[in-house]
mmCIF file of C-alpha atoms in Angstrom:
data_model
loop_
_atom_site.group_PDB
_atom_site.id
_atom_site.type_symbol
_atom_site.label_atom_id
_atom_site.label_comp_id
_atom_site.label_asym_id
_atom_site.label_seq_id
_atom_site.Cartn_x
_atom_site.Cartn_y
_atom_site.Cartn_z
ATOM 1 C CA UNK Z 10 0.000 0.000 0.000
ATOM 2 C CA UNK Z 11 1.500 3.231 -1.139
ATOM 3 C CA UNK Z 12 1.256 5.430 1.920
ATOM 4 C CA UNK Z 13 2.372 8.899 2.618
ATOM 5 C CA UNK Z 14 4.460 10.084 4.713
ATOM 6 C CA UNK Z 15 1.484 12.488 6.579
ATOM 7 C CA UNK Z 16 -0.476 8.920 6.672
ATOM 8 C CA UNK Z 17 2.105 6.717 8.264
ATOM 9 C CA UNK Z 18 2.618 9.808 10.710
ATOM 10 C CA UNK Z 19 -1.196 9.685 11.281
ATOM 11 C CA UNK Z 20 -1.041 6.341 11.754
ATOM 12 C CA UNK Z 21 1.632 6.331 14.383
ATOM 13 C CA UNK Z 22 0.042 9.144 16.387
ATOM 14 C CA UNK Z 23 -3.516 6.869 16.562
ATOM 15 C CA UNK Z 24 -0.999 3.895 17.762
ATOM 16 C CA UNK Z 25 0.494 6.071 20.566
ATOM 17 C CA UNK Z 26 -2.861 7.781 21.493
ATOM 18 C CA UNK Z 27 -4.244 4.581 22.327
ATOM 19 C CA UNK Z 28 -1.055 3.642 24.538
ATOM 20 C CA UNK Z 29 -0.886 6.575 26.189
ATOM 21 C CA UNK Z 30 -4.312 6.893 27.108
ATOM 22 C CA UNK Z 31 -5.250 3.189 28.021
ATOM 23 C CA UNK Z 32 -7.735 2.648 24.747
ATOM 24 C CA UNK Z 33 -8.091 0.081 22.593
ATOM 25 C CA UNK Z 34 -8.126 1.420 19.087
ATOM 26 C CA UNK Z 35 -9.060 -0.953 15.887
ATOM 27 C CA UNK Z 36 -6.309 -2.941 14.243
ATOM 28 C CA UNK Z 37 -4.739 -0.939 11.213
ATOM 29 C CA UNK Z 38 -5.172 -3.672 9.050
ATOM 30 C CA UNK Z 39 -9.049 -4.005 9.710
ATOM 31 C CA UNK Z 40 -9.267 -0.343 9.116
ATOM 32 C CA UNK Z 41 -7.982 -0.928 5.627
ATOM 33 C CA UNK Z 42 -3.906 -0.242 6.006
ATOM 34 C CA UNK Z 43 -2.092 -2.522 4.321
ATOM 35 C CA UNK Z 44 1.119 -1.855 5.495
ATOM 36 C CA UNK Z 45 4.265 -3.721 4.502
ATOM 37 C CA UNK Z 46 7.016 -4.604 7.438
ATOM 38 C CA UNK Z 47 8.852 -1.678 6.326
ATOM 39 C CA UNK Z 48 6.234 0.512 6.785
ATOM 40 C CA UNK Z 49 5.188 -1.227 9.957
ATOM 41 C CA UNK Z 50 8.116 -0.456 11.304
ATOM 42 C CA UNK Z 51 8.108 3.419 10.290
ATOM 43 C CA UNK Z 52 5.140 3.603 12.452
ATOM 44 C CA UNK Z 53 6.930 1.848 14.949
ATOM 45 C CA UNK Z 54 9.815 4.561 15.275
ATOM 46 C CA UNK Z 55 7.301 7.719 14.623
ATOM 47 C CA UNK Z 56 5.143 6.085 17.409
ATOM 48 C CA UNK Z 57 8.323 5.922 19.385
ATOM 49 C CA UNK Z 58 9.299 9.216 18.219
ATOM 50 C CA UNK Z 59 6.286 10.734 20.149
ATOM 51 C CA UNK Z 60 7.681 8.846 23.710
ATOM 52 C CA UNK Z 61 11.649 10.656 23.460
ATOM 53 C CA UNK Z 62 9.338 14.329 23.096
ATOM 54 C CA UNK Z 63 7.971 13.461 26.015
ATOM 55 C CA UNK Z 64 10.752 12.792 27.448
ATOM 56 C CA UNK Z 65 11.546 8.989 27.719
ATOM 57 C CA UNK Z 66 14.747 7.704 26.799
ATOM 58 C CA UNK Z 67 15.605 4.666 25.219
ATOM 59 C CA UNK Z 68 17.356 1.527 27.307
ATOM 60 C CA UNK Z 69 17.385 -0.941 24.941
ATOM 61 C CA UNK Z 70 15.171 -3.670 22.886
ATOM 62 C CA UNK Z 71 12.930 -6.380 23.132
ATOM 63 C CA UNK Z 72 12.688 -9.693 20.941
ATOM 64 C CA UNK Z 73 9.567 -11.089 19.849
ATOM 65 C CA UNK Z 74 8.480 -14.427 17.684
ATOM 66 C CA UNK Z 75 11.478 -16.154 19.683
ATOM 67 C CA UNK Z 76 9.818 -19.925 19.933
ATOM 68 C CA UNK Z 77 9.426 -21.794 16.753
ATOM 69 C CA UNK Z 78 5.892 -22.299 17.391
ATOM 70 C CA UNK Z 79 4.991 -18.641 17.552
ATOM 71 C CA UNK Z 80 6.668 -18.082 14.274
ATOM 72 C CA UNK Z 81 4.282 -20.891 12.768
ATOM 73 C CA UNK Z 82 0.949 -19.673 14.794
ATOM 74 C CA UNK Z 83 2.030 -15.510 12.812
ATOM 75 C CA UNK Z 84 2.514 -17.240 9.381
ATOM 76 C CA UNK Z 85 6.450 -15.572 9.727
ATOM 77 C CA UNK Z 86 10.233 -17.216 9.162
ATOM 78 C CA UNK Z 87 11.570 -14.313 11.495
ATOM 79 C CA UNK Z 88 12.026 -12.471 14.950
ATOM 80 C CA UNK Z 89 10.590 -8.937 15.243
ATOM 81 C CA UNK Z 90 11.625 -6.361 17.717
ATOM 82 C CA UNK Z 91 10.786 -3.063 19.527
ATOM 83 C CA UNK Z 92 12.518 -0.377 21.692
ATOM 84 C CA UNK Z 93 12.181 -0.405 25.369
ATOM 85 C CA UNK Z 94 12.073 2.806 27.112
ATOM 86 C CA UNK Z 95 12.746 4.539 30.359
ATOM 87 C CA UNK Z 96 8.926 4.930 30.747
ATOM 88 C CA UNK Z 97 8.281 1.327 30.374
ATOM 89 C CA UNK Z 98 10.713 0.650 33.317
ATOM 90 C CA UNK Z 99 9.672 -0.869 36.725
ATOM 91 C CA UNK Z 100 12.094 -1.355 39.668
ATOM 92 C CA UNK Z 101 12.300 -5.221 40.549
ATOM 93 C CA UNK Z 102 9.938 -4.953 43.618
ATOM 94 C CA UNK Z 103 7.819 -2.280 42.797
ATOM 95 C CA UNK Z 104 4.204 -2.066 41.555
ATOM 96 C CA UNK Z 105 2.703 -2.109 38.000
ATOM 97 C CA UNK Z 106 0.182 0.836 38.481
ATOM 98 C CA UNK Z 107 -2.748 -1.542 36.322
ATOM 99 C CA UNK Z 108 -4.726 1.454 35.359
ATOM 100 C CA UNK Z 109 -1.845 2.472 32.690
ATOM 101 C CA UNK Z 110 -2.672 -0.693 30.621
ATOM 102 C CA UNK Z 111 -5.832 -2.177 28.468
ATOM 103 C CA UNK Z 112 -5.731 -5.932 28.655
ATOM 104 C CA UNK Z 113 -1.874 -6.564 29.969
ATOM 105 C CA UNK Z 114 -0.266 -9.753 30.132
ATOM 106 C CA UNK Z 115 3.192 -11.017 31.425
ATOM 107 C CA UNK Z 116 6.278 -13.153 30.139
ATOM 108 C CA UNK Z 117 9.383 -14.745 31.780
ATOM 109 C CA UNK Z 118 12.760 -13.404 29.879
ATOM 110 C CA UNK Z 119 15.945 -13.272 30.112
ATOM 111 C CA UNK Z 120 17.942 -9.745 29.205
ATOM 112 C CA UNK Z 121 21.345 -9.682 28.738
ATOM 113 C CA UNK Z 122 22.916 -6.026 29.385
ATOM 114 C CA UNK Z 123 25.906 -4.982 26.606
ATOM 115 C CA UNK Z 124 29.232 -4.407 27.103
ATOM 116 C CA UNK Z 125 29.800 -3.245 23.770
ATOM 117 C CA UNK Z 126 27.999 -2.161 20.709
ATOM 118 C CA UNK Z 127 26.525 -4.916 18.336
ATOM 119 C CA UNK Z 128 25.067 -4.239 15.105
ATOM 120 C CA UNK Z 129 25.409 -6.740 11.981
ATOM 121 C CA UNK Z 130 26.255 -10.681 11.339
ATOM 122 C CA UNK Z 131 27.677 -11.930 14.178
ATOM 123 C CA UNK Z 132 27.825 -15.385 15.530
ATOM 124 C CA UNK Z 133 27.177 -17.110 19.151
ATOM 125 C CA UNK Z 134 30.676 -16.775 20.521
ATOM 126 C CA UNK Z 135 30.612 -13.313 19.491
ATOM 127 C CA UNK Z 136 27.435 -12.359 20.972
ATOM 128 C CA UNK Z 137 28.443 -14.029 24.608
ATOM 129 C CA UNK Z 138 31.747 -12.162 24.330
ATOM 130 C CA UNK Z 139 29.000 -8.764 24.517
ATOM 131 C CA UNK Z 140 27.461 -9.648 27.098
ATOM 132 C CA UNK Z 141 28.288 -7.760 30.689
ATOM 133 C CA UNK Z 142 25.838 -9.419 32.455
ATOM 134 C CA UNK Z 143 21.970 -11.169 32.212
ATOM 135 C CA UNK Z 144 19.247 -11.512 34.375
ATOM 136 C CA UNK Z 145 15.788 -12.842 35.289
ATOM 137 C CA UNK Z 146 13.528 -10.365 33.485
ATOM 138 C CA UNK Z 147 9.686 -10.000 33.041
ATOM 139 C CA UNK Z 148 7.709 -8.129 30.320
ATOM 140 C CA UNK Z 149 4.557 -6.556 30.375
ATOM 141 C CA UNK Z 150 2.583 -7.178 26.544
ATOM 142 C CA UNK Z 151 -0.424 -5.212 26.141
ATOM 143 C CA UNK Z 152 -1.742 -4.821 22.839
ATOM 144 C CA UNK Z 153 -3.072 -1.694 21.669
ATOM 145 C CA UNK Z 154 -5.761 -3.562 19.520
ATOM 146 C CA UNK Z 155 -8.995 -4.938 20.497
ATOM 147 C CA UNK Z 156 -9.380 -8.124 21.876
ATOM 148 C CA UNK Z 157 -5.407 -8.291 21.505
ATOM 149 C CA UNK Z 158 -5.592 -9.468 18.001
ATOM 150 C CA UNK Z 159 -3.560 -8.341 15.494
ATOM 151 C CA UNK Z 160 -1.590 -9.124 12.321
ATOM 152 C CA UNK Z 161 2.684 -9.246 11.912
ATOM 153 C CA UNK Z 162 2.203 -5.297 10.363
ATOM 154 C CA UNK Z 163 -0.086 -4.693 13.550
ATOM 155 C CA UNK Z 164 1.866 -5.490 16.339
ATOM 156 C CA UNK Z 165 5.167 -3.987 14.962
ATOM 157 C CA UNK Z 166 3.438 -0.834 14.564
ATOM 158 C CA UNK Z 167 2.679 -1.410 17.948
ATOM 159 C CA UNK Z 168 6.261 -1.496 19.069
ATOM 160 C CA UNK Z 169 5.538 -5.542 19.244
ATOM 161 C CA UNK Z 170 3.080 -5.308 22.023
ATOM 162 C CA UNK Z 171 6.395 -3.780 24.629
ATOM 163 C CA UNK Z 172 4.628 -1.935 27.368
ATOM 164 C CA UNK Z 173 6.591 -2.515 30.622
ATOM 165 C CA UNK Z 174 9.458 -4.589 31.778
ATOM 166 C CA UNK Z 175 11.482 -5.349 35.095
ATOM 167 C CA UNK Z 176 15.071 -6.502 35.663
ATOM 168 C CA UNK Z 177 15.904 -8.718 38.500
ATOM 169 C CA UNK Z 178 19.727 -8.781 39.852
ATOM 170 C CA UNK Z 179 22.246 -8.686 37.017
ATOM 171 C CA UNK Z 180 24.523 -11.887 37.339
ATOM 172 C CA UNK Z 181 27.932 -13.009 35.814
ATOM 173 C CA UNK Z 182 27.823 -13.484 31.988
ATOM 174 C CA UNK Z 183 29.558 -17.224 32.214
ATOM 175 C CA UNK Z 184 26.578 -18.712 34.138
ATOM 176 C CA UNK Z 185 25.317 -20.989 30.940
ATOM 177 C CA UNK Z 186 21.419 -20.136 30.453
ATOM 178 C CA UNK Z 187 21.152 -22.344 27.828
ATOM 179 C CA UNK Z 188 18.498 -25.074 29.140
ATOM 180 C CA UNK Z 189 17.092 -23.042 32.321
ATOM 181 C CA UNK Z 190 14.195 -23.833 34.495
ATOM 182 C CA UNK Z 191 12.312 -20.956 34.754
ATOM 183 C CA UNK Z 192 8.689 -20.823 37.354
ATOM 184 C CA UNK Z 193 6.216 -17.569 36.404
ATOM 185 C CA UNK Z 194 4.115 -17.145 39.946
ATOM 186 C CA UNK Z 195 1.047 -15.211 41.002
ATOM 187 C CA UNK Z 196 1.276 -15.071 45.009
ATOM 188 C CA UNK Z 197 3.599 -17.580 44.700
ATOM 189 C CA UNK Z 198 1.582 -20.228 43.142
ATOM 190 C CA UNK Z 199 3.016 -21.355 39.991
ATOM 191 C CA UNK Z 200 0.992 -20.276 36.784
ATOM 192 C CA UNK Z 201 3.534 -21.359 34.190
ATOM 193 C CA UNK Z 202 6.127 -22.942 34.240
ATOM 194 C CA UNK Z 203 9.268 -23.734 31.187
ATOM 195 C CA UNK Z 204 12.413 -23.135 30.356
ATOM 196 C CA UNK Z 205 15.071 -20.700 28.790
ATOM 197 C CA UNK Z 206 15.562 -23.392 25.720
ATOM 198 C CA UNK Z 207 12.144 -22.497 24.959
ATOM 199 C CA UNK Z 208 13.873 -19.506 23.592
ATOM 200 C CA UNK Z 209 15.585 -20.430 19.867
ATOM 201 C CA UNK Z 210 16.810 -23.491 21.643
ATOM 202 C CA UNK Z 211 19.223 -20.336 23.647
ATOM 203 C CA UNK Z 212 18.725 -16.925 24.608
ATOM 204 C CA UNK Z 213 21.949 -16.107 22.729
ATOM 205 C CA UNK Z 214 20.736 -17.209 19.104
ATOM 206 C CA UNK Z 215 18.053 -13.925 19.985
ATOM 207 C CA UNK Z 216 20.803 -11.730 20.601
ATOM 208 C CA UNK Z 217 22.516 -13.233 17.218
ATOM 209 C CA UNK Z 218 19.225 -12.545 15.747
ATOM 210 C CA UNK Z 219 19.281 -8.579 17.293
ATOM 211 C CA UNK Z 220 22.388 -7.892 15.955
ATOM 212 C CA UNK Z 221 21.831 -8.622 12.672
ATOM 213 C CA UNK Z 222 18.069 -6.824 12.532
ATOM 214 C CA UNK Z 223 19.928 -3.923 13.789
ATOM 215 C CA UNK Z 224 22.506 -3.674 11.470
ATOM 216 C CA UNK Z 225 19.591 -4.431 8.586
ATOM 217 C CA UNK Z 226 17.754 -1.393 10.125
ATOM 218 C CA UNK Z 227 21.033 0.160 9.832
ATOM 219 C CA UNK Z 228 20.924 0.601 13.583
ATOM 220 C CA UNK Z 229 23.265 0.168 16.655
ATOM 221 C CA UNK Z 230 22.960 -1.840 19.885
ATOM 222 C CA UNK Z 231 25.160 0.793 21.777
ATOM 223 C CA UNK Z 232 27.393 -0.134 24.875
ATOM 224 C CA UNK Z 233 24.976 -0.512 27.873
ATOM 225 C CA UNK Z 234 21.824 -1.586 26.072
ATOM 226 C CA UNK Z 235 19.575 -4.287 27.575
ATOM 227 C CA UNK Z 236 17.993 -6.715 25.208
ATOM 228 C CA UNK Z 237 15.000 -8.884 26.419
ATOM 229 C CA UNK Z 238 15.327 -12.068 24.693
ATOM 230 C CA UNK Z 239 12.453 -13.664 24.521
ATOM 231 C CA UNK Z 240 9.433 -15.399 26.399
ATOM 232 C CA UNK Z 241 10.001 -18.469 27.759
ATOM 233 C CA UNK Z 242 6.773 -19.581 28.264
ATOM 234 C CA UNK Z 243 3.353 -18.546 27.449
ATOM 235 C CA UNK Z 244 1.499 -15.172 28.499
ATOM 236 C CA UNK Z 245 -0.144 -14.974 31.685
ATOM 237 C CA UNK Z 246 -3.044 -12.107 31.917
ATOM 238 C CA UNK Z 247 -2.427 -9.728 34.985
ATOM 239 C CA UNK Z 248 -5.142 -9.031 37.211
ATOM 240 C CA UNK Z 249 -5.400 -6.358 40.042
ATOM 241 C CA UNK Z 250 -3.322 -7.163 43.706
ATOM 242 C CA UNK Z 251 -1.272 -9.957 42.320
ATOM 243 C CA UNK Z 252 2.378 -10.288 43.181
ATOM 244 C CA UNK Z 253 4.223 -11.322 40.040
ATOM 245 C CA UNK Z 254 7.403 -13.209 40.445
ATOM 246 C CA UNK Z 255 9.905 -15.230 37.834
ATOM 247 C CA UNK Z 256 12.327 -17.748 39.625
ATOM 248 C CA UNK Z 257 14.965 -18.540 37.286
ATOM 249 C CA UNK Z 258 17.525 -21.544 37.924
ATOM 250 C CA UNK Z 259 21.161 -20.099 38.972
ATOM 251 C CA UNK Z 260 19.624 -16.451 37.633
ATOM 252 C CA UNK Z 261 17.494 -15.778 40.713
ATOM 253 C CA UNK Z 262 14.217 -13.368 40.499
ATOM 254 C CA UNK Z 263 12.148 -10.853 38.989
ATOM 255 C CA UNK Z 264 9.366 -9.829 40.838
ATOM 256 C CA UNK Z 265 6.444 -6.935 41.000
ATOM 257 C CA UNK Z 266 3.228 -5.962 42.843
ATOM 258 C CA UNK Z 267 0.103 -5.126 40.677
ATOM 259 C CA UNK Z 268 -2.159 -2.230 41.843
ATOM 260 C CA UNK Z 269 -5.525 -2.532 42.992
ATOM 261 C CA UNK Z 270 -7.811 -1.053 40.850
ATOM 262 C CA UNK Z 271 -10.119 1.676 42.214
ATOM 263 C CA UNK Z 272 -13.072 2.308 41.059
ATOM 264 C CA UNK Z 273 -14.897 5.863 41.298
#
């Protein structure tokens, strides 16, 4: 679809609106934008674009599509990715104010933290040798769209469904996350449960896989960048006063409070 620059800047804004504000807006594509990844993308970083005026900064990315079956369910033979920003940021411990979010869900991760800039073809020795340090992580997804349906052009307009993220403690790079058992809790009951391997087989092959969608975006990974790799198991919907927690095998935990809603 052969879209102007003043539409995909439209398009962006409507994205962004409907973040910003809490409101589910219909998916582009059912409103008759046929957007190619390239443009998806555009809207991505005018959407994001919007978030620096305010004032947010940018701390790294996230990974999406990083299980084979996902890839299969989305009809795609690749990853996709969005920024993460300093407004999506949650201190390990601290609460998840609920009201900022439409239908949010959460995902066990792993993030690895840079020690140097990546960008291009590089291969798994090359990407552990970047690494500084990784941790237990846990994203926040929360689709813009209704009913949290979307197409691949959707949700990377949507920076990829990124909303919020937290960090547990950062560890020592050599610890081998390779096959890791990893236990997503609400109030400490265990709601799913898997494994780093669930991620490309290892949470390094995603950071392989950002490099080289960076350097096709002609982009950078700079020096102190965190990178979210990946879900490792399924998404689990929030709901209001849960304590979220990921226990990770040698990594540790990741763990938040979700507000209570009030009602008027």
């Amino acid at each position: 679809m052969n879209l102007s620059s003043q539409q995909l800047t439209a398009l962006a804004v409507m994205v962004d609106t409907a973040a910003h504000r809490a409101s589910a807006i219909e998916q582009l594509s059912a409103q008759g934008f046929d957007l190619s990844v390239a443009q998806a993308y555009e809207v991505q970083a005018l959407s994001l674009a919007r978030r620096y005026e305010r004032g947010e900064q940018t701390l790294g990315i996230k990974m999406g599509f990083t299980s084979r079956a996902k890839m299969i369910q989305m009809g795609v033979d690749d990853m996709i990715w969005g920024p993460l920003t300093s407004g999506m940021a949650i201190e390990d411990g601290g609460e998840l104010d609920l009201s900022r979010f439409i239908h949010p869900r959460v995902e066990p991760e792993i993030a690895f933290l840079l020690n140097k800039p990546l960008s291009g073809v590089i291969n798994l020795a090359q990407a552990m040798s970047a690494v500084e340090a990784v941790a237990p992580a846990l994203e926040v997804i929360d689709s813009r769209y209704n009913n949290f349906k979307f197409s691949l052009q959707d949700v990377i307009a949507d920076n990829c469904s990124s909303s919020a993220f937290t960090i547990g403690a950062w560890q020592q790079a050599s610890v081998d996350i390779a096959n890791l058992g990893m236990v997503l809790e609400f109030d400490g009951v265990p709601v799913q449960i898997g494994s780093s391997a669930a991620i490309l087989g290892n949470p390094y092959r995603s950071l392989v896989a950002a490099a080289r969608m960076a350097g096709e975006a002609g982009a950078v990974l700079p020096e102190g960048s965190v990178v979210l790799a990946g879900a490792a198991t399924a998404a689990e919907a929030l709901r209001p006063g849960v304590h979220v927690r990921v226990n990770t095998e040698k990594l540790g935990v990741a763990e938040f409070a979700v507000s209570e809603l009030i009602h008027p």
